[in-house]
PDB file of C-alpha atoms in Angstrom:
ATOM      1  CA  PRO A   1     139.192  77.291  87.703  1.00  0.00           C
ATOM      2  CA  PRO A   2     136.783  74.961  90.011  1.00  0.00           C
ATOM      3  CA  THR A   3     134.005  73.294  88.187  1.00  0.00           C
ATOM      4  CA  PHE A   4     130.803  72.889  89.483  1.00  0.00           C
ATOM      5  CA  ASP A   5     128.108  69.849  88.113  1.00  0.00           C
ATOM      6  CA  VAL A   6     124.899  69.374  89.468  1.00  0.00           C
ATOM      7  CA  THR A   7     122.399  66.569  89.882  1.00  0.00           C
ATOM      8  CA  THR A   8     118.760  66.785  90.192  1.00  0.00           C
ATOM      9  CA  LYS A   9     117.402  64.269  92.907  1.00  0.00           C
ATOM     10  CA  ALA A  10     113.712  63.954  93.630  1.00  0.00           C
ATOM     11  CA  GLY A  11     111.899  65.964  95.938  1.00  0.00           C
ATOM     12  CA  GLY A  12     113.943  69.279  95.235  1.00  0.00           C
ATOM     13  CA  GLU A  13     116.985  67.925  96.392  1.00  0.00           C
ATOM     14  CA  LEU A  14     120.313  68.338  94.412  1.00  0.00           C
ATOM     15  CA  TYR A  15     123.869  67.078  94.081  1.00  0.00           C
ATOM     16  CA  ILE A  16     126.262  69.708  93.564  1.00  0.00           C
ATOM     17  CA  HIS A  17     129.830  68.334  92.501  1.00  0.00           C
ATOM     18  CA  TYR A  18     132.642  70.857  93.399  1.00  0.00           C
ATOM     19  CA  THR A  19     136.116  70.167  92.206  1.00  0.00           C
ATOM     20  CA  SER A  20     139.268  72.376  92.353  1.00  0.00           C
ATOM     21  CA  GLU A  21     142.689  72.217  91.398  1.00  0.00           C
ATOM     22  CA  ARG A  22     143.014  74.244  95.026  1.00  0.00           C
ATOM     23  CA  THR A  23     142.683  72.766  98.697  1.00  0.00           C
ATOM     24  CA  GLY A  24     140.538  73.657 101.697  1.00  0.00           C
ATOM     25  CA  LEU A  25     137.625  75.860  99.744  1.00  0.00           C
ATOM     26  CA  THR A  26     134.970  73.461 100.668  1.00  0.00           C
ATOM     27  CA  PRO A  27     133.369  75.112 103.377  1.00  0.00           C
ATOM     28  CA  PHE A  28     133.898  78.719 101.655  1.00  0.00           C
ATOM     29  CA  VAL A  29     131.634  76.871  98.983  1.00  0.00           C
ATOM     30  CA  GLU A  30     129.073  75.738 101.419  1.00  0.00           C
ATOM     31  CA  GLY A  31     128.968  79.351 102.814  1.00  0.00           C
ATOM     32  CA  ILE A  32     128.325  80.995  99.463  1.00  0.00           C
ATOM     33  CA  MET A  33     125.450  78.430  98.765  1.00  0.00           C
ATOM     34  CA  ILE A  34     123.733  79.452 102.001  1.00  0.00           C
ATOM     35  CA  ALA A  35     124.402  82.972 101.276  1.00  0.00           C
ATOM     36  CA  LEU A  36     123.069  82.702  97.750  1.00  0.00           C
ATOM     37  CA  GLY A  37     119.791  81.289  98.999  1.00  0.00           C
ATOM     38  CA  GLN A  38     119.730  83.936 101.626  1.00  0.00           C
ATOM     39  CA  ARG A  39     120.069  86.605  98.982  1.00  0.00           C
ATOM     40  CA  PHE A  40     117.303  85.178  96.603  1.00  0.00           C
ATOM     41  CA  ASN A  41     115.005  84.607  99.413  1.00  0.00           C
ATOM     42  CA  GLU A  42     115.463  80.682  99.050  1.00  0.00           C
ATOM     43  CA  PRO A  43     116.200  78.353 101.848  1.00  0.00           C
ATOM     44  CA  VAL A  44     119.328  76.355 101.361  1.00  0.00           C
ATOM     45  CA  GLU A  45     120.118  73.440 103.533  1.00  0.00           C
ATOM     46  CA  VAL A  46     123.326  71.505 103.093  1.00  0.00           C
ATOM     47  CA  PRO A  47     122.864  68.126 105.210  1.00  0.00           C
ATOM     48  CA  ASN A  48     125.745  66.422 104.151  1.00  0.00           C
ATOM     49  CA  ILE A  49     129.367  66.906 102.386  1.00  0.00           C
ATOM     50  CA  GLU A  50     131.217  64.248 101.433  1.00  0.00           C
ATOM     51  CA  SER A  51     135.275  64.712 100.468  1.00  0.00           C
ATOM     52  CA  ILE A  52     136.048  62.621  97.378  1.00  0.00           C
ATOM     53  CA  ALA A  53     139.683  61.315  97.216  1.00  0.00           C
ATOM     54  CA  VAL A  54     141.876  62.780  94.141  1.00  0.00           C
ATOM     55  CA  ASP A  55     145.409  62.888  93.738  1.00  0.00           C
ATOM     56  CA  ALA A  56     145.428  66.526  93.662  1.00  0.00           C
ATOM     57  CA  GLY A  57     143.215  69.310  94.891  1.00  0.00           C
ATOM     58  CA  GLU A  58     140.074  68.750  95.960  1.00  0.00           C
ATOM     59  CA  LYS A  59     136.398  67.154  95.047  1.00  0.00           C
ATOM     60  CA  SER A  60     133.523  67.146  97.023  1.00  0.00           C
ATOM     61  CA  ARG A  61     129.788  66.304  96.603  1.00  0.00           C
ATOM     62  CA  PHE A  62     127.545  68.609  98.370  1.00  0.00           C
ATOM     63  CA  SER A  63     123.703  67.214  99.214  1.00  0.00           C
ATOM     64  CA  VAL A  64     121.870  70.330  98.821  1.00  0.00           C
ATOM     65  CA  LYS A  65     117.885  70.730  99.619  1.00  0.00           C
ATOM     66  CA  LEU A  66     116.129  73.962  98.415  1.00  0.00           C
ATOM     67  CA  GLY A  67     112.732  75.121  99.873  1.00  0.00           C
TER      68      GLY A  67
END
């Protein structure tokens, strides 16, 4: 299964670290984060997505701004 780790930054910004054995799902994860913000009336902005090299699967770090 995929894993998510969250690091809190100053000013309501987060880093969400996404790791999966499957590839190609980073855009899907971004869409889910934005849709969850809409569902809970919490504006979500994803200004940066960084791909991290791994031997297999996929790992990405999302910069996320709330509010």
